[in-house]
PDB file of C-alpha atoms in Angstrom:
ATOM      1  CA  UNK U1064      15.936  22.193  24.848  1.00  0.00           C
ATOM      2  CA  UNK U1065      13.929  20.334  22.237  1.00  0.00           C
ATOM      3  CA  UNK U1066      13.626  16.563  22.424  1.00  0.00           C
ATOM      4  CA  UNK U1067      16.046  14.614  20.245  1.00  0.00           C
ATOM      5  CA  UNK U1068      14.620  11.981  17.945  1.00  0.00           C
ATOM      6  CA  UNK U1069      17.193   9.726  16.360  1.00  0.00           C
ATOM      7  CA  UNK U1070      15.580   7.219  13.991  1.00  0.00           C
ATOM      8  CA  UNK U1071      17.052   3.832  14.760  1.00  0.00           C
ATOM      9  CA  UNK U1072      15.952   0.437  13.493  1.00  0.00           C
ATOM     10  CA  UNK U1073      15.580  -2.405  15.954  1.00  0.00           C
ATOM     11  CA  UNK U1074      17.946  -5.296  15.307  1.00  0.00           C
ATOM     12  CA  UNK U1075      16.763  -8.791  14.363  1.00  0.00           C
ATOM     13  CA  UNK U1076      18.625 -11.834  13.134  1.00  0.00           C
ATOM     14  CA  UNK U1077      16.672 -12.135   9.877  1.00  0.00           C
ATOM     15  CA  UNK U1078      16.326  -8.427   9.147  1.00  0.00           C
ATOM     16  CA  UNK U1079      16.225  -7.514   5.449  1.00  0.00           C
ATOM     17  CA  UNK U1080      18.665  -4.733   4.616  1.00  0.00           C
ATOM     18  CA  UNK U1081      17.537  -2.627   1.669  1.00  0.00           C
ATOM     19  CA  UNK U1082      20.212  -1.777  -0.887  1.00  0.00           C
ATOM     20  CA  UNK U1083      20.827   1.729  -2.188  1.00  0.00           C
ATOM     21  CA  UNK U1084      19.951   0.514  -5.698  1.00  0.00           C
ATOM     22  CA  UNK U1085      16.597  -0.829  -4.462  1.00  0.00           C
ATOM     23  CA  UNK U1086      15.868   2.477  -2.765  1.00  0.00           C
ATOM     24  CA  UNK U1087      16.772   4.442  -5.913  1.00  0.00           C
ATOM     25  CA  UNK U1088      14.748   2.156  -8.168  1.00  0.00           C
ATOM     26  CA  UNK U1089      11.655   2.563  -6.004  1.00  0.00           C
ATOM     27  CA  UNK U1090      11.856   6.344  -5.923  1.00  0.00           C
ATOM     28  CA  UNK U1091      12.875   6.693  -9.572  1.00  0.00           C
ATOM     29  CA  UNK U1092      10.591   4.112 -11.207  1.00  0.00           C
ATOM     30  CA  UNK U1093       7.853   3.897  -8.574  1.00  0.00           C
ATOM     31  CA  UNK U1094       8.251   0.249  -7.674  1.00  0.00           C
ATOM     32  CA  UNK U1095      10.759  -2.397  -6.654  1.00  0.00           C
ATOM     33  CA  UNK U1096      10.474  -6.190  -6.434  1.00  0.00           C
ATOM     34  CA  UNK U1097      12.221  -8.005  -3.593  1.00  0.00           C
ATOM     35  CA  UNK U1098      12.578 -11.661  -4.512  1.00  0.00           C
ATOM     36  CA  UNK U1099      11.855 -14.302  -1.863  1.00  0.00           C
ATOM     37  CA  UNK U1100      11.314 -11.718   0.864  1.00  0.00           C
ATOM     38  CA  UNK U1101       8.648 -13.678   2.739  1.00  0.00           C
ATOM     39  CA  UNK U1102       9.503 -17.161   4.016  1.00  0.00           C
ATOM     40  CA  UNK U1103       7.855 -20.319   2.669  1.00  0.00           C
ATOM     41  CA  UNK U1104       6.341 -20.920   6.101  1.00  0.00           C
ATOM     42  CA  UNK U1105       4.714 -17.478   6.241  1.00  0.00           C
ATOM     43  CA  UNK U1106       3.499 -17.771   2.641  1.00  0.00           C
ATOM     44  CA  UNK U1107       2.070 -21.201   3.453  1.00  0.00           C
ATOM     45  CA  UNK U1108      -0.013 -19.826   6.312  1.00  0.00           C
ATOM     46  CA  UNK U1109      -1.337 -16.967   4.172  1.00  0.00           C
ATOM     47  CA  UNK U1110      -2.072 -19.373   1.305  1.00  0.00           C
ATOM     48  CA  UNK U1111      -4.070 -21.622   3.626  1.00  0.00           C
ATOM     49  CA  UNK U1112      -6.026 -18.602   4.860  1.00  0.00           C
ATOM     50  CA  UNK U1113      -6.687 -17.550   1.263  1.00  0.00           C
ATOM     51  CA  UNK U1114      -7.955 -21.022   0.375  1.00  0.00           C
ATOM     52  CA  UNK U1115     -10.182 -21.198   3.455  1.00  0.00           C
ATOM     53  CA  UNK U1116     -11.502 -17.717   2.650  1.00  0.00           C
ATOM     54  CA  UNK U1117     -12.285 -18.866  -0.891  1.00  0.00           C
ATOM     55  CA  UNK U1118     -14.178 -21.930   0.338  1.00  0.00           C
ATOM     56  CA  UNK U1119     -16.098 -19.926   2.930  1.00  0.00           C
ATOM     57  CA  UNK U1120     -17.035 -17.257   0.385  1.00  0.00           C
ATOM     58  CA  UNK U1121     -18.746 -19.707  -1.991  1.00  0.00           C
ATOM     59  CA  UNK U1122     -21.895 -19.566   0.116  1.00  0.00           C
ATOM     60  CA  UNK U1123     -21.900 -15.756   0.223  1.00  0.00           C
ATOM     61  CA  UNK U1124     -21.772 -14.974  -3.507  1.00  0.00           C
ATOM     62  CA  UNK U1125     -24.696 -12.874  -4.684  1.00  0.00           C
ATOM     63  CA  UNK U1126     -25.770 -11.049  -7.819  1.00  0.00           C
ATOM     64  CA  UNK U1127     -24.278  -7.565  -8.305  1.00  0.00           C
ATOM     65  CA  UNK U1128     -26.448  -4.499  -7.873  1.00  0.00           C
ATOM     66  CA  UNK U1129     -27.603  -3.574 -11.405  1.00  0.00           C
ATOM     67  CA  UNK U1130     -27.767   0.096 -10.402  1.00  0.00           C
ATOM     68  CA  UNK U1131     -24.185   0.251  -9.127  1.00  0.00           C
ATOM     69  CA  UNK U1132     -21.682   2.107 -11.297  1.00  0.00           C
ATOM     70  CA  UNK U1133     -18.679   0.636  -9.481  1.00  0.00           C
ATOM     71  CA  UNK U1134     -16.468  -0.992 -12.172  1.00  0.00           C
ATOM     72  CA  UNK U1135     -15.426  -3.595  -9.580  1.00  0.00           C
ATOM     73  CA  UNK U1136     -18.941  -4.494  -8.425  1.00  0.00           C
ATOM     74  CA  UNK U1137     -18.802  -8.030  -9.863  1.00  0.00           C
ATOM     75  CA  UNK U1138     -15.455  -8.702  -8.199  1.00  0.00           C
ATOM     76  CA  UNK U1139     -16.822  -7.644  -4.825  1.00  0.00           C
ATOM     77  CA  UNK U1140     -20.076  -9.598  -5.149  1.00  0.00           C
ATOM     78  CA  UNK U1141     -18.173 -12.677  -6.340  1.00  0.00           C
ATOM     79  CA  UNK U1142     -15.793 -12.191  -3.398  1.00  0.00           C
ATOM     80  CA  UNK U1143     -12.665 -12.467  -5.506  1.00  0.00           C
ATOM     81  CA  UNK U1144     -11.161  -9.933  -3.111  1.00  0.00           C
ATOM     82  CA  UNK U1145     -11.709  -9.618   0.629  1.00  0.00           C
ATOM     83  CA  UNK U1146     -10.698  -6.510   2.545  1.00  0.00           C
ATOM     84  CA  UNK U1147      -9.327  -6.151   6.055  1.00  0.00           C
ATOM     85  CA  UNK U1148      -8.968  -9.804   7.030  1.00  0.00           C
ATOM     86  CA  UNK U1149      -6.200  -8.472   9.272  1.00  0.00           C
ATOM     87  CA  UNK U1150      -8.906  -7.242  11.659  1.00  0.00           C
ATOM     88  CA  UNK U1151     -10.528 -10.681  11.768  1.00  0.00           C
ATOM     89  CA  UNK U1152      -7.758 -13.279  11.466  1.00  0.00           C
ATOM     90  CA  UNK U1153      -4.484 -13.587  13.373  1.00  0.00           C
ATOM     91  CA  UNK U1154      -2.666 -14.985  10.313  1.00  0.00           C
ATOM     92  CA  UNK U1155      -3.767 -11.991   8.238  1.00  0.00           C
ATOM     93  CA  UNK U1156      -2.554  -9.587  10.939  1.00  0.00           C
ATOM     94  CA  UNK U1157       0.776 -11.416  11.017  1.00  0.00           C
ATOM     95  CA  UNK U1158       0.994 -11.016   7.249  1.00  0.00           C
ATOM     96  CA  UNK U1159       0.262  -7.307   7.449  1.00  0.00           C
ATOM     97  CA  UNK U1160       2.919  -6.903  10.160  1.00  0.00           C
ATOM     98  CA  UNK U1161       5.455  -9.292   8.653  1.00  0.00           C
ATOM     99  CA  UNK U1162       8.765  -7.881   9.925  1.00  0.00           C
ATOM    100  CA  UNK U1163      10.650  -8.385   6.642  1.00  0.00           C
ATOM    101  CA  UNK U1164       7.964  -6.517   4.689  1.00  0.00           C
ATOM    102  CA  UNK U1165       8.176  -3.754   7.270  1.00  0.00           C
ATOM    103  CA  UNK U1166      11.990  -3.736   7.002  1.00  0.00           C
ATOM    104  CA  UNK U1167      11.652  -2.636   3.382  1.00  0.00           C
ATOM    105  CA  UNK U1168       8.748  -0.277   4.051  1.00  0.00           C
ATOM    106  CA  UNK U1169      10.694   1.365   6.868  1.00  0.00           C
ATOM    107  CA  UNK U1170      13.632   2.043   4.550  1.00  0.00           C
ATOM    108  CA  UNK U1171      11.459   3.404   1.726  1.00  0.00           C
ATOM    109  CA  UNK U1172       9.071   5.696   3.640  1.00  0.00           C
ATOM    110  CA  UNK U1173      10.075   5.392   7.333  1.00  0.00           C
ATOM    111  CA  UNK U1174      11.203   5.454   9.980  1.00  0.00           C
ATOM    112  CA  UNK U1175       7.664   5.690  11.404  1.00  0.00           C
ATOM    113  CA  UNK U1176       5.123   3.373   9.774  1.00  0.00           C
ATOM    114  CA  UNK U1177       1.379   2.813  10.065  1.00  0.00           C
ATOM    115  CA  UNK U1178      -0.093  -0.478   8.800  1.00  0.00           C
ATOM    116  CA  UNK U1179      -3.267   0.740   7.105  1.00  0.00           C
ATOM    117  CA  UNK U1180      -4.981  -1.906   4.987  1.00  0.00           C
ATOM    118  CA  UNK U1181      -4.933  -5.552   3.913  1.00  0.00           C
ATOM    119  CA  UNK U1182      -6.616  -7.220   0.917  1.00  0.00           C
ATOM    120  CA  UNK U1183      -6.756 -10.897   0.029  1.00  0.00           C
ATOM    121  CA  UNK U1184      -7.107 -11.519  -3.716  1.00  0.00           C
ATOM    122  CA  UNK U1185      -8.457 -14.910  -4.817  1.00  0.00           C
ATOM    123  CA  UNK U1186      -8.756 -14.389  -8.598  1.00  0.00           C
ATOM    124  CA  UNK U1187     -10.144 -17.621 -10.072  1.00  0.00           C
ATOM    125  CA  UNK U1188     -10.061 -18.575 -13.773  1.00  0.00           C
ATOM    126  CA  UNK U1189     -12.053 -16.077 -15.792  1.00  0.00           C
ATOM    127  CA  UNK U1190     -12.281 -13.455 -13.059  1.00  0.00           C
ATOM    128  CA  UNK U1191     -10.224 -10.707 -11.466  1.00  0.00           C
ATOM    129  CA  UNK U1192      -8.537  -7.734 -13.028  1.00  0.00           C
ATOM    130  CA  UNK U1193      -8.659  -4.005 -12.393  1.00  0.00           C
ATOM    131  CA  UNK U1194      -8.111  -1.177 -14.867  1.00  0.00           C
ATOM    132  CA  UNK U1195      -5.634   1.676 -14.581  1.00  0.00           C
ATOM    133  CA  UNK U1196      -5.691   3.418 -11.220  1.00  0.00           C
ATOM    134  CA  UNK U1197      -3.573   5.083  -8.526  1.00  0.00           C
ATOM    135  CA  UNK U1198      -3.918   3.817  -4.968  1.00  0.00           C
ATOM    136  CA  UNK U1199      -3.787   7.267  -3.369  1.00  0.00           C
ATOM    137  CA  UNK U1200      -7.030   7.971  -5.181  1.00  0.00           C
ATOM    138  CA  UNK U1201      -8.713   5.529  -2.794  1.00  0.00           C
ATOM    139  CA  UNK U1202      -6.628   5.791   0.384  1.00  0.00           C
ATOM    140  CA  UNK U1203      -5.668   9.367   1.124  1.00  0.00           C
ATOM    141  CA  UNK U1204      -2.987  10.337   3.609  1.00  0.00           C
ATOM    142  CA  UNK U1205      -1.788  13.831   4.542  1.00  0.00           C
ATOM    143  CA  UNK U1206       1.131  14.204   4.036  1.00  0.00           C
ATOM    144  CA  UNK U1207       0.789  11.886   1.049  1.00  0.00           C
ATOM    145  CA  UNK U1208       2.997   8.913   2.027  1.00  0.00           C
ATOM    146  CA  UNK U1209       1.062   5.768   1.051  1.00  0.00           C
ATOM    147  CA  UNK U1210       2.919   2.684  -0.212  1.00  0.00           C
ATOM    148  CA  UNK U1211       1.634  -0.711  -1.331  1.00  0.00           C
ATOM    149  CA  UNK U1212       3.174  -4.160  -0.815  1.00  0.00           C
ATOM    150  CA  UNK U1213       1.890  -6.862  -3.203  1.00  0.00           C
ATOM    151  CA  UNK U1214       2.740 -10.325  -1.834  1.00  0.00           C
ATOM    152  CA  UNK U1215       2.552 -13.253  -4.268  1.00  0.00           C
ATOM    153  CA  UNK U1216       1.097 -16.361  -2.604  1.00  0.00           C
ATOM    154  CA  UNK U1217       1.682 -18.404  -5.761  1.00  0.00           C
ATOM    155  CA  UNK U1218       3.124 -17.890  -9.232  1.00  0.00           C
ATOM    156  CA  UNK U1219       1.717 -14.770 -10.906  1.00  0.00           C
ATOM    157  CA  UNK U1220       2.287 -14.261 -14.618  1.00  0.00           C
ATOM    158  CA  UNK U1221       0.577 -12.712 -17.628  1.00  0.00           C
ATOM    159  CA  UNK U1222      -1.719 -15.703 -18.040  1.00  0.00           C
ATOM    160  CA  UNK U1223      -3.271 -15.696 -14.568  1.00  0.00           C
ATOM    161  CA  UNK U1224      -3.245 -11.924 -14.049  1.00  0.00           C
ATOM    162  CA  UNK U1225       0.008 -10.484 -12.704  1.00  0.00           C
ATOM    163  CA  UNK U1226       0.307  -6.768 -12.061  1.00  0.00           C
ATOM    164  CA  UNK U1227       1.288  -4.336 -14.847  1.00  0.00           C
ATOM    165  CA  UNK U1228       3.027  -1.038 -14.053  1.00  0.00           C
ATOM    166  CA  UNK U1229       4.035   2.154 -15.848  1.00  0.00           C
ATOM    167  CA  UNK U1230       7.611   2.871 -14.684  1.00  0.00           C
ATOM    168  CA  UNK U1231       8.176   6.492 -13.705  1.00  0.00           C
ATOM    169  CA  UNK U1232       4.486   7.374 -13.476  1.00  0.00           C
ATOM    170  CA  UNK U1233       4.861   7.724  -9.709  1.00  0.00           C
ATOM    171  CA  UNK U1234       5.969  11.297 -10.424  1.00  0.00           C
ATOM    172  CA  UNK U1235       2.475  12.149 -11.649  1.00  0.00           C
ATOM    173  CA  UNK U1236      -0.011  13.863  -9.341  1.00  0.00           C
ATOM    174  CA  UNK U1237      -3.103  11.906  -8.341  1.00  0.00           C
ATOM    175  CA  UNK U1238      -5.851  12.521 -10.866  1.00  0.00           C
ATOM    176  CA  UNK U1239      -9.173  13.021  -9.069  1.00  0.00           C
ATOM    177  CA  UNK U1240     -12.000  10.839 -10.402  1.00  0.00           C
ATOM    178  CA  UNK U1241     -15.206  12.712 -11.029  1.00  0.00           C
ATOM    179  CA  UNK U1242     -17.795  11.951  -8.387  1.00  0.00           C
ATOM    180  CA  UNK U1243     -15.477  10.220  -5.911  1.00  0.00           C
ATOM    181  CA  UNK U1244     -15.918  11.723  -2.457  1.00  0.00           C
ATOM    182  CA  UNK U1245     -13.732  11.738   0.597  1.00  0.00           C
ATOM    183  CA  UNK U1246     -11.473  14.661  -0.203  1.00  0.00           C
ATOM    184  CA  UNK U1247      -8.541  15.244  -2.519  1.00  0.00           C
ATOM    185  CA  UNK U1248      -4.951  14.107  -2.201  1.00  0.00           C
ATOM    186  CA  UNK U1249      -3.676  17.534  -3.238  1.00  0.00           C
ATOM    187  CA  UNK U1250      -4.727  20.929  -1.961  1.00  0.00           C
ATOM    188  CA  UNK U1251      -7.858  22.143  -3.712  1.00  0.00           C
ATOM    189  CA  UNK U1252      -7.116  24.611  -6.528  1.00  0.00           C
ATOM    190  CA  UNK U1253      -3.351  24.067  -6.197  1.00  0.00           C
ATOM    191  CA  UNK U1254      -3.083  22.987  -9.862  1.00  0.00           C
ATOM    192  CA  UNK U1255      -4.125  24.894 -12.950  1.00  0.00           C
ATOM    193  CA  UNK U1256      -4.536  21.862 -15.195  1.00  0.00           C
ATOM    194  CA  UNK U1257      -5.176  18.804 -12.997  1.00  0.00           C
ATOM    195  CA  UNK U1258      -8.334  17.626 -14.716  1.00  0.00           C
ATOM    196  CA  UNK U1259     -10.724  15.002 -13.405  1.00  0.00           C
ATOM    197  CA  UNK U1260     -10.708  11.524 -14.909  1.00  0.00           C
ATOM    198  CA  UNK U1261     -13.595   9.115 -15.443  1.00  0.00           C
ATOM    199  CA  UNK U1262     -14.222   5.446 -14.683  1.00  0.00           C
ATOM    200  CA  UNK U1263     -10.927   4.856 -12.904  1.00  0.00           C
ATOM    201  CA  UNK U1264     -10.286   1.104 -12.388  1.00  0.00           C
ATOM    202  CA  UNK U1265     -12.547   0.152 -15.309  1.00  0.00           C
ATOM    203  CA  UNK U1266     -10.977  -2.611 -17.398  1.00  0.00           C
ATOM    204  CA  UNK U1267     -11.940  -0.967 -20.696  1.00  0.00           C
ATOM    205  CA  UNK U1268      -9.336   1.623 -21.688  1.00  0.00           C
ATOM    206  CA  UNK U1269     -11.880   3.361 -23.905  1.00  0.00           C
ATOM    207  CA  UNK U1270     -13.997   4.045 -20.833  1.00  0.00           C
ATOM    208  CA  UNK U1271     -11.249   4.583 -18.232  1.00  0.00           C
ATOM    209  CA  UNK U1272      -9.891   8.023 -19.182  1.00  0.00           C
ATOM    210  CA  UNK U1273      -6.815   7.612 -16.990  1.00  0.00           C
ATOM    211  CA  UNK U1274      -5.574   5.466 -19.889  1.00  0.00           C
ATOM    212  CA  UNK U1275      -5.054   8.663 -21.923  1.00  0.00           C
ATOM    213  CA  UNK U1276      -2.380   9.765 -19.462  1.00  0.00           C
ATOM    214  CA  UNK U1277      -0.884   6.262 -19.382  1.00  0.00           C
ATOM    215  CA  UNK U1278      -0.583   6.453 -23.184  1.00  0.00           C
ATOM    216  CA  UNK U1279       1.943   9.302 -22.864  1.00  0.00           C
ATOM    217  CA  UNK U1280       4.464   6.830 -21.399  1.00  0.00           C
ATOM    218  CA  UNK U1281       6.361   3.942 -22.974  1.00  0.00           C
ATOM    219  CA  UNK U1282       4.334   0.705 -22.948  1.00  0.00           C
ATOM    220  CA  UNK U1283       3.484  -0.705 -19.518  1.00  0.00           C
ATOM    221  CA  UNK U1284       5.397  -3.760 -18.341  1.00  0.00           C
ATOM    222  CA  UNK U1285       4.208  -6.921 -16.588  1.00  0.00           C
ATOM    223  CA  UNK U1286       5.650  -7.862 -13.200  1.00  0.00           C
ATOM    224  CA  UNK U1287       5.754 -11.679 -13.009  1.00  0.00           C
ATOM    225  CA  UNK U1288       6.353 -13.008  -9.503  1.00  0.00           C
ATOM    226  CA  UNK U1289       6.912 -16.235  -7.602  1.00  0.00           C
ATOM    227  CA  UNK U1290       5.460 -17.145  -4.224  1.00  0.00           C
ATOM    228  CA  UNK U1291       7.241 -15.108  -1.538  1.00  0.00           C
ATOM    229  CA  UNK U1292       8.217 -12.238  -3.848  1.00  0.00           C
ATOM    230  CA  UNK U1293       6.957  -8.801  -2.815  1.00  0.00           C
ATOM    231  CA  UNK U1294       6.322  -5.847  -5.111  1.00  0.00           C
ATOM    232  CA  UNK U1295       6.526  -2.491  -3.335  1.00  0.00           C
ATOM    233  CA  UNK U1296       4.881   0.298  -5.296  1.00  0.00           C
ATOM    234  CA  UNK U1297       4.308   4.023  -4.928  1.00  0.00           C
ATOM    235  CA  UNK U1298       0.718   5.123  -4.432  1.00  0.00           C
ATOM    236  CA  UNK U1299       0.825   7.443  -7.482  1.00  0.00           C
ATOM    237  CA  UNK U1300       2.089   4.705  -9.808  1.00  0.00           C
ATOM    238  CA  UNK U1301      -0.230   3.834 -12.695  1.00  0.00           C
ATOM    239  CA  UNK U1302      -0.885   0.102 -12.417  1.00  0.00           C
ATOM    240  CA  UNK U1303      -3.462  -2.493 -13.379  1.00  0.00           C
ATOM    241  CA  UNK U1304      -4.141  -6.200 -13.810  1.00  0.00           C
ATOM    242  CA  UNK U1305      -6.066  -8.266 -16.344  1.00  0.00           C
ATOM    243  CA  UNK U1306      -8.564 -11.072 -15.739  1.00  0.00           C
ATOM    244  CA  UNK U1307      -7.195 -14.550 -15.134  1.00  0.00           C
ATOM    245  CA  UNK U1308      -7.060 -16.158 -18.601  1.00  0.00           C
ATOM    246  CA  UNK U1309      -6.198 -19.666 -17.423  1.00  0.00           C
ATOM    247  CA  UNK U1310      -8.648 -22.545 -17.091  1.00  0.00           C
ATOM    248  CA  UNK U1311      -7.198 -24.206 -14.013  1.00  0.00           C
ATOM    249  CA  UNK U1312      -5.038 -21.735 -12.079  1.00  0.00           C
ATOM    250  CA  UNK U1313      -5.899 -19.170  -9.415  1.00  0.00           C
ATOM    251  CA  UNK U1314      -3.949 -16.008  -8.677  1.00  0.00           C
ATOM    252  CA  UNK U1315      -3.892 -15.677  -4.923  1.00  0.00           C
ATOM    253  CA  UNK U1316      -2.106 -12.668  -3.468  1.00  0.00           C
ATOM    254  CA  UNK U1317      -2.065 -10.604  -0.295  1.00  0.00           C
ATOM    255  CA  UNK U1318      -1.819  -6.844  -0.725  1.00  0.00           C
ATOM    256  CA  UNK U1319      -1.088  -4.461   2.141  1.00  0.00           C
ATOM    257  CA  UNK U1320      -0.836  -0.696   2.404  1.00  0.00           C
ATOM    258  CA  UNK U1321       1.272   1.397   4.741  1.00  0.00           C
ATOM    259  CA  UNK U1322       2.030   5.072   5.263  1.00  0.00           C
ATOM    260  CA  UNK U1323       4.152   7.308   7.435  1.00  0.00           C
ATOM    261  CA  UNK U1324       2.906   7.311  11.006  1.00  0.00           C
ATOM    262  CA  UNK U1325       3.338  11.088  10.875  1.00  0.00           C
ATOM    263  CA  UNK U1326       0.493  11.337   8.347  1.00  0.00           C
ATOM    264  CA  UNK U1327      -3.114  12.166   9.072  1.00  0.00           C
ATOM    265  CA  UNK U1328      -5.286   9.351   7.710  1.00  0.00           C
ATOM    266  CA  UNK U1329      -8.865  10.495   6.980  1.00  0.00           C
ATOM    267  CA  UNK U1330      -9.817   6.925   6.010  1.00  0.00           C
ATOM    268  CA  UNK U1331     -11.020   3.698   7.455  1.00  0.00           C
ATOM    269  CA  UNK U1332     -12.228   0.748   5.442  1.00  0.00           C
ATOM    270  CA  UNK U1333     -15.118   0.048   7.808  1.00  0.00           C
ATOM    271  CA  UNK U1334     -16.799   3.256   6.673  1.00  0.00           C
ATOM    272  CA  UNK U1335     -15.254   5.884   8.924  1.00  0.00           C
ATOM    273  CA  UNK U1336     -13.990   8.831   6.953  1.00  0.00           C
ATOM    274  CA  UNK U1337     -14.034  12.500   7.870  1.00  0.00           C
ATOM    275  CA  UNK U1338     -12.004  13.633  10.860  1.00  0.00           C
ATOM    276  CA  UNK U1339      -9.337  10.978  11.202  1.00  0.00           C
ATOM    277  CA  UNK U1340      -9.027   7.225  11.122  1.00  0.00           C
ATOM    278  CA  UNK U1341      -5.568   7.230  12.707  1.00  0.00           C
ATOM    279  CA  UNK U1342      -6.776   5.504  15.841  1.00  0.00           C
ATOM    280  CA  UNK U1343      -7.656   2.446  13.704  1.00  0.00           C
ATOM    281  CA  UNK U1344      -4.190   2.207  12.071  1.00  0.00           C
ATOM    282  CA  UNK U1345      -1.582  -0.041  13.686  1.00  0.00           C
ATOM    283  CA  UNK U1346       1.732   1.574  14.589  1.00  0.00           C
ATOM    284  CA  UNK U1347       4.089  -0.943  12.980  1.00  0.00           C
ATOM    285  CA  UNK U1348       7.469   0.799  13.233  1.00  0.00           C
ATOM    286  CA  UNK U1349       9.025   3.795  14.948  1.00  0.00           C
ATOM    287  CA  UNK U1350       6.807   6.154  16.900  1.00  0.00           C
ATOM    288  CA  UNK U1351       4.197   8.836  16.336  1.00  0.00           C
ATOM    289  CA  UNK U1352       2.599  11.860  17.969  1.00  0.00           C
ATOM    290  CA  UNK U1353      -0.766  10.807  16.489  1.00  0.00           C
ATOM    291  CA  UNK U1354      -3.352   8.271  17.724  1.00  0.00           C
ATOM    292  CA  UNK U1355      -2.760   4.658  16.744  1.00  0.00           C
ATOM    293  CA  UNK U1356      -3.958   1.104  17.318  1.00  0.00           C
ATOM    294  CA  UNK U1357      -2.088  -1.894  18.674  1.00  0.00           C
ATOM    295  CA  UNK U1358      -2.180  -5.337  17.029  1.00  0.00           C
ATOM    296  CA  UNK U1359      -5.495  -6.993  17.910  1.00  0.00           C
ATOM    297  CA  UNK U1360      -3.967 -10.491  17.954  1.00  0.00           C
ATOM    298  CA  UNK U1361      -0.736  -9.601  19.728  1.00  0.00           C
ATOM    299  CA  UNK U1362       1.566  -9.771  16.692  1.00  0.00           C
ATOM    300  CA  UNK U1363       4.996  -8.457  17.669  1.00  0.00           C
ATOM    301  CA  UNK U1364       6.001  -5.090  16.250  1.00  0.00           C
ATOM    302  CA  UNK U1365       9.416  -3.439  16.548  1.00  0.00           C
ATOM    303  CA  UNK U1366       8.827   0.105  17.722  1.00  0.00           C
ATOM    304  CA  UNK U1367      11.312   2.776  18.735  1.00  0.00           C
ATOM    305  CA  UNK U1368      12.096   2.761  22.419  1.00  0.00           C
ATOM    306  CA  UNK U1369      11.408   5.995  24.246  1.00  0.00           C
ATOM    307  CA  UNK U1370      14.605   5.811  26.268  1.00  0.00           C
ATOM    308  CA  UNK U1371      16.970   5.111  23.379  1.00  0.00           C
ATOM    309  CA  UNK U1372      19.876   7.530  23.524  1.00  0.00           C
ATOM    310  CA  UNK U1373      20.600   9.793  20.595  1.00  0.00           C
ATOM    311  CA  UNK U1374      24.053   8.888  19.323  1.00  0.00           C
ATOM    312  CA  UNK U1375      23.970  10.530  15.902  1.00  0.00           C
ATOM    313  CA  UNK U1376      25.730  13.774  15.054  1.00  0.00           C
ATOM    314  CA  UNK U1377      23.652  16.825  15.987  1.00  0.00           C
ATOM    315  CA  UNK U1378      24.058  20.424  14.859  1.00  0.00           C
ATOM    316  CA  UNK U1379      25.278  23.003  17.324  1.00  0.00           C
ATOM    317  CA  UNK U1380      22.566  25.375  18.521  1.00  0.00           C
ATOM    318  CA  UNK U1381      21.692  27.835  21.252  1.00  0.00           C
ATOM    319  CA  UNK U1382      20.794  26.772  24.796  1.00  0.00           C
ATOM    320  CA  UNK U1383      17.122  27.456  24.093  1.00  0.00           C
ATOM    321  CA  UNK U1384      17.119  25.036  21.158  1.00  0.00           C
ATOM    322  CA  UNK U1385      17.226  27.682  18.416  1.00  0.00           C
ATOM    323  CA  UNK U1386      19.855  27.393  15.687  1.00  0.00           C
ATOM    324  CA  UNK U1387      20.615  31.099  15.875  1.00  0.00           C
ATOM    325  CA  UNK U1388      19.590  34.108  17.978  1.00  0.00           C
ATOM    326  CA  UNK U1389      16.123  35.491  17.308  1.00  0.00           C
ATOM    327  CA  UNK U1390      16.326  38.823  15.518  1.00  0.00           C
ATOM    328  CA  UNK U1391      15.802  41.778  17.836  1.00  0.00           C
ATOM    329  CA  UNK U1392      13.751  44.842  16.913  1.00  0.00           C
ATOM    330  CA  UNK U1393      15.939  47.920  16.505  1.00  0.00           C
ATOM    331  CA  UNK U1394      15.356  50.893  18.797  1.00  0.00           C
TER     332      UNK U1394
END
């Protein structure tokens, strides 16, 4: 007999229960905002880490490479965003594995979840912003199951650079940027008219040709948020942000990415890409047959227990596990 696997969430007192309407909105429109999902205490710890990261980064700022064609080169050299703090700081790992964020992620793409990436955004006045892009363009998973969670550490609005989204664009395929390596999201030659795009993430819509596809939709909408709100968004969703236009406000946020723990992940932010980066991804919920990492700082995760009994309804089958007899060759 085959082994039963009954997905079952672990119980907690403060578990967030996703509504059917939230689930439908995410899958229909490509995003959903959960207000006040993360506690003030947890936001406070992440905010303090963001501020300390900002202060520490002042001494590391350098001039951008004039030969680089990366549209985000100035943001990286000015350290307005810092990747993978979750591999260096316990607070960042706790943020990545925040159980209430994972409650929602588990309902939207679960039951088995890898925690893949973390990014701390520190956008100061006059900086920040990223042009139209799709996250699966950068982080590929097979099957394609990536989801983002954008955590506001303070008020984010149109003035200081909140996120903008194109509702419903999650149903688009991922448009491959010309010259970007690392493989495709979709099978090569599976589409007859999936043309390459240019300068993805560039702030200038005249240069970023993904904007031509965005223009086929109704106007994009801003997603203003308060500290503790979390925006969950599909990895195909067209989204962007604008530079911080204020003179005295930052836009600090913590952005994490997750995928099904049944996906092959040919990606690792530290430079490993080719065979599989699964062994670097933390198993955050459920279980998997693939390699995985454990939390480096001992953050608690709520995984499926191997000995949990299967109490859901199962379909009747043959003793050998088949649903019906195998066809026999006629004499």
